[in-house]
Amino acid sequence: MPEESTPRRERKRTVQQMVIVGVIATAIGIAIGLSIHWFPPADSTQADQIDTLWDVLVIATVPVFVLVTVIVCFSVLEFRMRPGEENLDGPPIHGNTKLEVIWTAVPAILIVGLVTYAYVVMRDIEEAPAAGNERVVTVTGQQFTWTFAYNEGGKKFSTAQLYLPAGQSVKFDVKSKDVIHDFWVPDFRMKIDAVPGITTHYRVTPKNPGAIGDHPIVCAELCGLGHAFMRQTAHVLSKPDFDKWLQKMTAKPAGGGGGGAAAAVDAKALFTAGDADTGATACATCHTLADAGAKGQVGPDLDKVLKGKDAAFIKESILEPDKEIAPGFQPGVMPSNFGDTLSPEQVDALVKYLSEVTNK
Ligand code: CUA
């Protein structure tokens, strides 16, 4: 009968149109998804595998998104209510068992495939290198700074900036002193929460020589007012440069050691330039101090707030900056890890210097 063949032909045409639109939209979607540079440079050996995983996910998910969107759009157009159909109810439909089996099985197979692939990638990037060829750095988060503790041949020291050799695996033991933080170096791709009470881990191998240079470290978990400022730097050095840095660090008198052969600390230079070896921030970056020619505005003007204060107060202000806050300033802005990143000699020299120049 002619009445039957016309709608069937029309439906066939509709399906053809949907397929054409779907294929074109999928191609465009995948092309856009793959051509946008979503991530910063891939500077660890783990990063390449993670970026490939991302690309595979884009290729697998764009067709699914397009399929659903195209069917929804065509259905809205094709089966919309037309004038005169206001009171009509559609024909009763029982369902379609074959269709339901297909739309359950296909996504299930897709998901099992992607999960398996993701698991294989994760096992690969977490694999430990051959014994002995790995350095452990303990990363401690606290409001609002990171401290990096090294243990090199029994010699322990801490820094405010991260130093790593290119081409060697490093395992981070991540801890927190207060709330949950998240240790993230976007260029390395890996990240993990720093949770009070437990130690979490991940490992990366900065590329050699591709990763040599500076990489931002970010706290990726909202942890309080200073969360946005909890940013430091990972310096990736060539192996010879790193060894030179290590030598300098291990040659320093051990923390707390009274041993005494330490060269006299130039407190004014320390105030102005910080400690380049540990990455301890220069006081002058944030504070004003006439004697050092410092004009920082972030923290209190030291010529004013330290006037008439004794050495004990100054020492406390350096080591536990949040204990007493000058009026008009906020806690959590000044790094609270100077006790780790400066040696006791450096702290004492700073206290002596500040006490002298602010009480002239
Ligand atoms: Cu620490 Cu956000």
mmCIF file of C-alpha atoms and ligand atoms in Angstrom:
data_model
loop_
_atom_site.group_PDB
_atom_site.id
_atom_site.type_symbol
_atom_site.label_atom_id
_atom_site.label_comp_id
_atom_site.label_asym_id
_atom_site.label_seq_id
_atom_site.Cartn_x
_atom_site.Cartn_y
_atom_site.Cartn_z
ATOM 1 C CA MET A 1 0.000 0.000 0.000
ATOM 2 C CA PRO A 2 1.348 3.448 -0.876
ATOM 3 C CA GLU A 3 0.362 4.863 2.614
ATOM 4 C CA GLU A 4 2.857 2.559 4.300
ATOM 5 C CA SER A 5 5.897 2.993 2.093
ATOM 6 C CA THR A 6 6.044 6.783 2.243
ATOM 7 C CA PRO A 7 6.664 7.119 6.067
ATOM 8 C CA ARG A 8 9.136 4.243 5.920
ATOM 9 C CA ARG A 9 11.130 5.979 3.185
ATOM 10 C CA GLU A 10 11.024 9.208 5.179
ATOM 11 C CA ARG A 11 12.284 7.468 8.289
ATOM 12 C CA LYS A 12 15.139 5.941 6.315
ATOM 13 C CA ARG A 13 16.086 9.400 5.108
ATOM 14 C CA THR A 14 15.969 10.765 8.649
ATOM 15 C CA VAL A 15 18.309 8.030 9.865
ATOM 16 C CA GLN A 16 20.682 8.763 6.985
ATOM 17 C CA GLN A 17 20.687 12.452 7.884
ATOM 18 C CA MET A 18 21.402 11.633 11.531
ATOM 19 C CA VAL A 19 24.319 9.427 10.580
ATOM 20 C CA ILE A 20 25.822 12.102 8.305
ATOM 21 C CA VAL A 21 25.412 14.871 10.912
ATOM 22 C CA GLY A 22 26.784 12.548 13.606
ATOM 23 C CA VAL A 23 29.884 11.566 11.644
ATOM 24 C CA ILE A 24 30.679 15.192 10.766
ATOM 25 C CA ALA A 25 30.112 16.411 14.368
ATOM 26 C CA THR A 26 32.271 13.569 15.724
ATOM 27 C CA ALA A 27 35.115 14.393 13.353
ATOM 28 C CA ILE A 28 34.961 18.094 14.278
ATOM 29 C CA GLY A 29 34.690 17.307 18.002
ATOM 30 C CA ILE A 30 37.704 14.978 17.995
ATOM 31 C CA ALA A 31 39.739 17.405 15.888
ATOM 32 C CA ILE A 32 39.030 20.249 18.340
ATOM 33 C CA GLY A 33 39.603 18.020 21.381
ATOM 34 C CA LEU A 34 42.996 16.875 20.123
ATOM 35 C CA SER A 35 44.213 20.221 18.748
ATOM 36 C CA ILE A 36 43.668 22.229 21.946
ATOM 37 C CA HIS A 37 46.704 22.215 24.243
ATOM 38 C CA TRP A 38 44.912 21.485 27.504
ATOM 39 C CA PHE A 39 48.039 20.897 29.568
ATOM 40 C CA PRO A 40 51.350 22.602 30.317
ATOM 41 C CA PRO A 41 54.557 21.010 28.928
ATOM 42 C CA ALA A 42 54.936 17.308 29.710
ATOM 43 C CA ASP A 43 58.129 17.311 31.776
ATOM 44 C CA SER A 44 58.120 13.945 33.526
ATOM 45 C CA THR A 45 58.316 10.495 31.962
ATOM 46 C CA GLN A 46 54.917 9.811 33.545
ATOM 47 C CA ALA A 47 53.374 12.809 31.766
ATOM 48 C CA ASP A 48 53.481 11.317 28.253
ATOM 49 C CA GLN A 49 51.448 8.254 29.236
ATOM 50 C CA ILE A 50 48.907 10.424 31.042
ATOM 51 C CA ASP A 51 48.527 12.729 28.041
ATOM 52 C CA THR A 52 48.054 9.754 25.710
ATOM 53 C CA LEU A 53 45.401 8.381 28.071
ATOM 54 C CA TRP A 54 43.646 11.750 27.866
ATOM 55 C CA ASP A 55 43.697 11.687 24.047
ATOM 56 C CA VAL A 56 42.254 8.167 23.972
ATOM 57 C CA LEU A 57 39.470 9.262 26.342
ATOM 58 C CA VAL A 58 38.661 12.217 24.054
ATOM 59 C CA ILE A 59 38.470 9.920 21.023
ATOM 60 C CA ALA A 60 36.276 7.424 22.892
ATOM 61 C CA THR A 61 33.885 9.880 24.504
ATOM 62 C CA VAL A 62 33.207 12.411 21.728
ATOM 63 C CA PRO A 63 31.234 9.888 19.575
ATOM 64 C CA VAL A 64 29.112 8.908 22.603
ATOM 65 C CA PHE A 65 28.338 12.553 23.353
ATOM 66 C CA VAL A 66 27.500 13.237 19.696
ATOM 67 C CA LEU A 67 25.300 10.126 19.430
ATOM 68 C CA VAL A 68 23.203 11.139 22.436
ATOM 69 C CA THR A 69 22.971 14.808 21.409
ATOM 70 C CA VAL A 70 22.036 14.044 17.787
ATOM 71 C CA ILE A 71 19.297 11.572 18.774
ATOM 72 C CA VAL A 72 17.860 14.022 21.315
ATOM 73 C CA CYS A 73 17.860 16.914 18.789
ATOM 74 C CA PHE A 74 16.316 14.839 15.991
ATOM 75 C CA SER A 75 13.660 13.462 18.333
ATOM 76 C CA VAL A 76 12.678 16.933 19.463
ATOM 77 C CA LEU A 77 12.351 18.069 15.845
ATOM 78 C CA GLU A 78 10.799 14.908 14.429
ATOM 79 C CA PHE A 79 8.287 14.010 17.116
ATOM 80 C CA ARG A 80 7.347 17.474 18.334
ATOM 81 C CA MET A 81 3.671 18.248 18.895
ATOM 82 C CA ARG A 82 1.977 19.781 15.864
ATOM 83 C CA PRO A 83 -1.169 21.957 15.824
ATOM 84 C CA GLY A 84 -4.240 19.808 16.412
ATOM 85 C CA GLU A 85 -2.297 17.156 18.340
ATOM 86 C CA GLU A 86 -2.702 18.817 21.758
ATOM 87 C CA ASN A 87 -4.993 16.110 23.124
ATOM 88 C CA LEU A 88 -3.412 13.126 21.437
ATOM 89 C CA ASP A 89 -1.505 10.535 23.394
ATOM 90 C CA GLY A 90 1.130 8.576 21.514
ATOM 91 C CA PRO A 91 0.656 4.894 20.717
ATOM 92 C CA PRO A 92 1.312 2.571 23.681
ATOM 93 C CA ILE A 93 4.813 1.070 23.419
ATOM 94 C CA HIS A 94 5.920 -1.995 25.316
ATOM 95 C CA GLY A 95 9.635 -1.592 24.693
ATOM 96 C CA ASN A 96 12.320 -3.191 22.575
ATOM 97 C CA THR A 97 14.314 -5.941 24.239
ATOM 98 C CA LYS A 98 16.936 -6.156 21.487
ATOM 99 C CA LEU A 99 17.585 -2.400 21.649
ATOM 100 C CA GLU A 100 17.856 -2.448 25.444
ATOM 101 C CA VAL A 101 20.349 -5.308 25.399
ATOM 102 C CA ILE A 102 22.471 -3.397 22.868
ATOM 103 C CA TRP A 103 22.453 -0.085 24.734
ATOM 104 C CA THR A 104 23.439 -1.843 27.957
ATOM 105 C CA ALA A 105 26.120 -4.065 26.473
ATOM 106 C CA VAL A 106 27.908 -1.511 24.304
ATOM 107 C CA PRO A 107 28.584 1.041 27.123
ATOM 108 C CA ALA A 108 29.560 -1.816 29.460
ATOM 109 C CA ILE A 109 32.172 -3.085 26.984
ATOM 110 C CA LEU A 110 33.437 0.487 26.409
ATOM 111 C CA ILE A 111 33.789 1.175 30.132
ATOM 112 C CA VAL A 112 35.520 -2.123 30.906
ATOM 113 C CA GLY A 113 37.973 -1.397 28.066
ATOM 114 C CA LEU A 114 38.772 2.138 29.251
ATOM 115 C CA VAL A 115 39.048 1.097 32.898
ATOM 116 C CA THR A 116 41.471 -1.685 31.970
ATOM 117 C CA TYR A 117 43.599 0.712 29.922
ATOM 118 C CA ALA A 118 43.605 3.325 32.736
ATOM 119 C CA TYR A 119 44.618 0.640 35.239
ATOM 120 C CA VAL A 120 47.526 -0.462 33.061
ATOM 121 C CA VAL A 121 48.717 3.155 32.725
ATOM 122 C CA MET A 122 48.428 3.721 36.472
ATOM 123 C CA ARG A 123 50.406 0.567 37.270
ATOM 124 C CA ASP A 124 53.102 1.656 34.824
ATOM 125 C CA ILE A 125 53.554 5.190 36.155
ATOM 126 C CA GLU A 126 53.586 4.039 39.781
ATOM 127 C CA GLU A 127 56.178 1.339 39.221
ATOM 128 C CA ALA A 128 59.321 1.645 41.327
ATOM 129 C CA PRO A 129 62.651 1.916 39.477
ATOM 130 C CA ALA A 130 65.493 -0.538 39.992
ATOM 131 C CA ALA A 131 66.526 -0.619 43.653
ATOM 132 C CA GLY A 132 68.787 2.183 44.802
ATOM 133 C CA ASN A 133 68.115 4.469 41.869
ATOM 134 C CA GLU A 134 65.580 6.597 43.666
ATOM 135 C CA ARG A 135 65.591 9.575 46.003
ATOM 136 C CA VAL A 136 62.935 10.126 48.674
ATOM 137 C CA VAL A 137 61.832 13.686 49.449
ATOM 138 C CA THR A 138 59.392 14.285 52.277
ATOM 139 C CA VAL A 139 56.912 17.005 51.353
ATOM 140 C CA THR A 140 55.086 18.654 54.249
ATOM 141 C CA GLY A 141 52.132 20.946 53.662
ATOM 142 C CA GLN A 142 50.976 23.458 56.224
ATOM 143 C CA GLN A 143 48.974 26.674 56.059
ATOM 144 C CA PHE A 144 50.289 28.047 53.703
ATOM 145 C CA THR A 145 53.599 26.680 52.599
ATOM 146 C CA TRP A 146 55.414 23.538 51.482
ATOM 147 C CA THR A 147 58.625 22.297 53.102
ATOM 148 C CA PHE A 148 60.881 19.729 51.429
ATOM 149 C CA ALA A 149 62.986 17.455 53.625
ATOM 150 C CA TYR A 150 65.967 15.547 52.222
ATOM 151 C CA ASN A 151 67.963 12.741 53.757
ATOM 152 C CA GLU A 152 71.174 12.397 51.750
ATOM 153 C CA GLY A 153 73.624 9.829 53.040
ATOM 154 C CA GLY A 154 72.405 10.287 56.597
ATOM 155 C CA LYS A 155 72.572 14.092 56.348
ATOM 156 C CA LYS A 156 69.163 15.711 56.847
ATOM 157 C CA PHE A 157 68.135 19.166 55.723
ATOM 158 C CA SER A 158 64.994 21.029 54.647
ATOM 159 C CA THR A 159 64.300 23.552 51.911
ATOM 160 C CA ALA A 160 61.533 25.948 50.916
ATOM 161 C CA GLN A 161 61.914 25.245 47.206
ATOM 162 C CA LEU A 162 62.090 21.807 45.633
ATOM 163 C CA TYR A 163 65.362 20.755 43.971
ATOM 164 C CA LEU A 164 65.486 17.649 41.785
ATOM 165 C CA PRO A 165 67.988 16.110 39.380
ATOM 166 C CA ALA A 166 66.793 15.480 35.823
ATOM 167 C CA GLY A 167 66.534 11.864 34.772
ATOM 168 C CA GLN A 168 66.324 10.308 38.234
ATOM 169 C CA SER A 169 63.209 8.949 39.885
ATOM 170 C CA VAL A 170 62.014 10.713 43.021
ATOM 171 C CA LYS A 171 59.447 9.397 45.466
ATOM 172 C CA PHE A 172 57.507 12.002 47.412
ATOM 173 C CA ASP A 173 56.283 11.115 50.908
ATOM 174 C CA VAL A 174 53.526 13.677 51.363
ATOM 175 C CA LYS A 175 52.343 14.813 54.807
ATOM 176 C CA SER A 176 50.338 17.622 56.339
ATOM 177 C CA LYS A 177 50.685 19.446 59.633
ATOM 178 C CA ASP A 178 47.168 20.879 59.771
ATOM 179 C CA VAL A 179 44.446 20.539 57.129
ATOM 180 C CA ILE A 180 44.192 18.747 53.786
ATOM 181 C CA HIS A 181 46.419 20.212 51.061
ATOM 182 C CA ASP A 182 47.245 18.774 47.648
ATOM 183 C CA PHE A 183 50.770 18.548 46.280
ATOM 184 C CA TRP A 184 50.746 19.228 42.552
ATOM 185 C CA VAL A 185 53.397 20.033 39.964
ATOM 186 C CA PRO A 186 51.279 20.466 36.816
ATOM 187 C CA ASP A 187 54.282 19.941 34.500
ATOM 188 C CA PHE A 188 54.790 16.488 36.067
ATOM 189 C CA ARG A 189 51.003 15.733 35.866
ATOM 190 C CA MET A 190 50.924 13.753 39.132
ATOM 191 C CA LYS A 191 49.145 15.066 42.226
ATOM 192 C CA ILE A 192 48.035 13.743 45.584
ATOM 193 C CA ASP A 193 46.344 14.983 48.751
ATOM 194 C CA ALA A 194 48.449 15.800 51.813
ATOM 195 C CA VAL A 195 46.296 14.415 54.610
ATOM 196 C CA PRO A 196 46.981 15.016 58.317
ATOM 197 C CA GLY A 197 47.840 11.776 60.115
ATOM 198 C CA ILE A 198 48.806 9.702 57.093
ATOM 199 C CA THR A 199 51.596 9.700 54.501
ATOM 200 C CA THR A 200 50.661 9.571 50.842
ATOM 201 C CA HIS A 201 53.064 8.950 47.971
ATOM 202 C CA TYR A 202 53.777 9.334 44.318
ATOM 203 C CA ARG A 203 56.857 9.188 42.165
ATOM 204 C CA VAL A 204 58.004 11.051 39.069
ATOM 205 C CA THR A 205 61.092 11.115 36.892
ATOM 206 C CA PRO A 206 61.767 14.617 35.543
ATOM 207 C CA LYS A 207 62.792 14.313 31.893
ATOM 208 C CA ASN A 208 66.469 14.655 31.053
ATOM 209 C CA PRO A 209 67.229 17.177 29.695
ATOM 210 C CA GLY A 210 63.686 18.339 28.783
ATOM 211 C CA ALA A 211 62.606 19.171 32.341
ATOM 212 C CA ILE A 212 65.681 21.201 33.335
ATOM 213 C CA GLY A 213 64.368 24.561 34.520
ATOM 214 C CA ASP A 214 61.682 25.824 36.875
ATOM 215 C CA HIS A 215 58.217 24.358 37.380
ATOM 216 C CA PRO A 216 55.416 25.811 39.498
ATOM 217 C CA ILE A 217 54.202 23.858 42.530
ATOM 218 C CA VAL A 218 50.557 24.400 43.368
ATOM 219 C CA CYS A 219 48.340 23.507 46.298
ATOM 220 C CA ALA A 220 45.296 21.970 44.632
ATOM 221 C CA GLU A 221 42.991 21.631 47.645
ATOM 222 C CA LEU A 222 41.158 24.607 49.149
ATOM 223 C CA CYS A 223 42.900 24.844 52.521
ATOM 224 C CA GLY A 224 42.081 28.298 53.906
ATOM 225 C CA LEU A 225 42.585 32.009 53.274
ATOM 226 C CA GLY A 226 46.134 31.660 51.948
ATOM 227 C CA HIS A 227 45.386 28.706 49.628
ATOM 228 C CA ALA A 228 45.988 30.763 46.480
ATOM 229 C CA PHE A 229 49.420 31.820 47.765
ATOM 230 C CA MET A 230 50.560 28.271 48.532
ATOM 231 C CA ARG A 231 52.736 28.239 45.443
ATOM 232 C CA GLN A 232 56.397 27.427 45.272
ATOM 233 C CA THR A 233 58.876 26.276 42.657
ATOM 234 C CA ALA A 234 60.429 22.968 41.649
ATOM 235 C CA HIS A 235 63.923 23.519 40.252
ATOM 236 C CA VAL A 236 65.038 20.657 38.045
ATOM 237 C CA LEU A 237 68.837 20.687 37.686
ATOM 238 C CA SER A 238 71.200 18.679 35.523
ATOM 239 C CA LYS A 239 72.815 15.835 37.457
ATOM 240 C CA PRO A 240 76.200 17.677 37.895
ATOM 241 C CA ASP A 241 74.452 20.886 39.044
ATOM 242 C CA PHE A 242 72.280 18.922 41.449
ATOM 243 C CA ASP A 243 75.307 17.146 42.902
ATOM 244 C CA LYS A 244 76.993 20.530 43.394
ATOM 245 C CA TRP A 245 73.890 21.815 45.211
ATOM 246 C CA LEU A 246 73.773 18.646 47.324
ATOM 247 C CA GLN A 247 77.406 19.093 48.294
ATOM 248 C CA LYS A 248 76.735 22.656 49.387
ATOM 249 C CA MET A 249 73.719 21.600 51.434
ATOM 250 C CA THR A 250 75.403 18.648 53.123
ATOM 251 C CA ALA A 251 78.520 20.706 53.878
ATOM 252 C CA LYS A 252 76.464 23.105 55.988
ATOM 253 C CA PRO A 253 76.501 22.515 59.733
ATOM 254 C CA ALA A 254 73.682 20.194 60.720
ATOM 255 C CA GLY A 255 70.537 21.838 62.053
ATOM 256 C CA GLY A 256 70.866 22.490 65.773
ATOM 257 C CA GLY A 257 74.598 21.799 65.688
ATOM 258 C CA GLY A 258 76.615 24.151 67.872
ATOM 259 C CA GLY A 259 79.814 22.872 66.233
ATOM 260 C CA GLY A 260 80.814 26.407 65.539
ATOM 261 C CA ALA A 261 83.094 26.363 62.477
ATOM 262 C CA ALA A 262 80.256 27.930 60.466
ATOM 263 C CA ALA A 263 81.190 31.076 58.633
ATOM 264 C CA ALA A 264 79.648 34.174 60.180
ATOM 265 C CA VAL A 265 76.169 34.768 58.740
ATOM 266 C CA ASP A 266 75.710 38.011 56.835
ATOM 267 C CA ALA A 267 72.292 38.848 58.240
ATOM 268 C CA LYS A 268 71.722 41.899 56.075
ATOM 269 C CA ALA A 269 72.409 39.890 52.897
ATOM 270 C CA LEU A 270 70.127 37.136 54.169
ATOM 271 C CA PHE A 271 67.406 39.731 54.805
ATOM 272 C CA THR A 272 67.758 41.223 51.327
ATOM 273 C CA ALA A 273 68.308 38.136 49.206
ATOM 274 C CA GLY A 274 67.089 35.138 51.229
ATOM 275 C CA ASP A 275 68.929 31.831 51.127
ATOM 276 C CA ALA A 276 69.385 30.721 47.539
ATOM 277 C CA ASP A 277 70.424 27.212 48.609
ATOM 278 C CA THR A 278 67.276 26.316 50.522
ATOM 279 C CA GLY A 279 65.037 28.741 48.665
ATOM 280 C CA ALA A 280 64.085 30.557 51.894
ATOM 281 C CA THR A 281 62.299 33.750 50.866
ATOM 282 C CA ALA A 282 64.040 37.088 51.353
ATOM 283 C CA CYS A 283 62.438 39.133 54.164
ATOM 284 C CA ALA A 284 62.833 42.209 51.948
ATOM 285 C CA THR A 285 60.346 40.780 49.442
ATOM 286 C CA CYS A 286 57.503 41.579 51.836
ATOM 287 C CA HIS A 287 58.860 43.888 54.548
ATOM 288 C CA THR A 288 60.099 47.460 54.794
ATOM 289 C CA LEU A 289 63.386 47.996 56.644
ATOM 290 C CA ALA A 290 65.279 51.257 56.217
ATOM 291 C CA ASP A 291 68.704 49.843 57.084
ATOM 292 C CA ALA A 292 68.468 47.222 54.309
ATOM 293 C CA GLY A 293 66.850 49.604 51.831
ATOM 294 C CA ALA A 294 63.827 47.276 51.749
ATOM 295 C CA LYS A 295 60.437 48.680 50.782
ATOM 296 C CA GLY A 296 58.135 45.598 50.792
ATOM 297 C CA GLN A 297 54.468 46.329 51.494
ATOM 298 C CA VAL A 298 52.977 42.831 51.907
ATOM 299 C CA GLY A 299 53.949 42.472 55.565
ATOM 300 C CA PRO A 300 54.311 44.960 58.413
ATOM 301 C CA ASP A 301 56.915 47.752 58.281
ATOM 302 C CA LEU A 302 59.638 46.330 60.513
ATOM 303 C CA ASP A 303 61.050 49.749 61.437
ATOM 304 C CA LYS A 304 57.701 50.412 63.127
ATOM 305 C CA VAL A 305 56.504 47.066 64.509
ATOM 306 C CA LEU A 306 59.846 45.897 65.897
ATOM 307 C CA LYS A 307 60.713 49.167 67.599
ATOM 308 C CA GLY A 308 61.138 48.576 71.324
ATOM 309 C CA LYS A 309 60.665 44.785 70.984
ATOM 310 C CA ASP A 310 63.105 42.341 72.521
ATOM 311 C CA ALA A 311 65.022 39.555 70.797
ATOM 312 C CA ALA A 312 62.620 36.857 72.035
ATOM 313 C CA PHE A 313 59.688 38.600 70.320
ATOM 314 C CA ILE A 314 61.610 38.974 67.068
ATOM 315 C CA LYS A 315 62.636 35.322 67.109
ATOM 316 C CA GLU A 316 59.059 34.215 67.722
ATOM 317 C CA SER A 317 57.853 36.457 64.887
ATOM 318 C CA ILE A 318 60.221 34.703 62.483
ATOM 319 C CA LEU A 319 59.620 31.125 63.606
ATOM 320 C CA GLU A 320 55.915 31.323 64.506
ATOM 321 C CA PRO A 321 54.636 34.267 62.492
ATOM 322 C CA ASP A 322 50.966 33.629 63.235
ATOM 323 C CA LYS A 323 51.283 33.751 67.009
ATOM 324 C CA GLU A 324 50.937 37.508 67.137
ATOM 325 C CA ILE A 325 49.694 39.460 64.129
ATOM 326 C CA ALA A 326 50.344 43.191 63.671
ATOM 327 C CA PRO A 327 47.117 45.231 63.395
ATOM 328 C CA GLY A 328 45.849 45.430 59.820
ATOM 329 C CA PHE A 329 47.570 42.202 58.701
ATOM 330 C CA GLN A 330 46.351 38.635 58.273
ATOM 331 C CA PRO A 331 47.663 35.355 59.633
ATOM 332 C CA GLY A 332 48.803 32.685 57.206
ATOM 333 C CA VAL A 333 50.542 34.988 54.764
ATOM 334 C CA MET A 334 54.112 34.778 56.055
ATOM 335 C CA PRO A 335 55.691 31.350 55.505
ATOM 336 C CA SER A 336 55.783 29.388 58.757
ATOM 337 C CA ASN A 337 58.689 27.138 57.769
ATOM 338 C CA PHE A 338 61.662 29.424 58.453
ATOM 339 C CA GLY A 339 62.515 27.158 61.393
ATOM 340 C CA ASP A 340 63.182 24.413 58.808
ATOM 341 C CA THR A 341 64.661 26.393 55.952
ATOM 342 C CA LEU A 342 67.023 28.601 57.960
ATOM 343 C CA SER A 343 69.720 27.209 60.220
ATOM 344 C CA PRO A 344 69.620 28.211 63.908
ATOM 345 C CA GLU A 345 72.736 30.332 63.242
ATOM 346 C CA GLN A 346 70.934 32.182 60.462
ATOM 347 C CA VAL A 347 67.885 32.794 62.667
ATOM 348 C CA ASP A 348 70.020 34.080 65.541
ATOM 349 C CA ALA A 349 71.970 36.370 63.215
ATOM 350 C CA LEU A 350 68.730 37.772 61.765
ATOM 351 C CA VAL A 351 67.294 38.366 65.233
ATOM 352 C CA LYS A 352 70.451 40.155 66.343
ATOM 353 C CA TYR A 353 70.556 42.292 63.200
ATOM 354 C CA LEU A 354 66.859 43.240 63.351
ATOM 355 C CA SER A 355 67.061 44.000 67.033
ATOM 356 C CA GLU A 356 70.007 46.356 66.455
ATOM 357 C CA VAL A 357 68.697 48.276 63.436
ATOM 358 C CA THR A 358 65.139 48.752 64.696
ATOM 359 C CA ASN A 359 66.143 49.984 68.146
ATOM 360 C CA LYS A 360 68.714 52.574 67.160
HETATM 361 CU CU1 CUA B 1 47.238 24.268 50.916
HETATM 362 CU CU2 CUA B 1 45.491 24.905 49.411
#
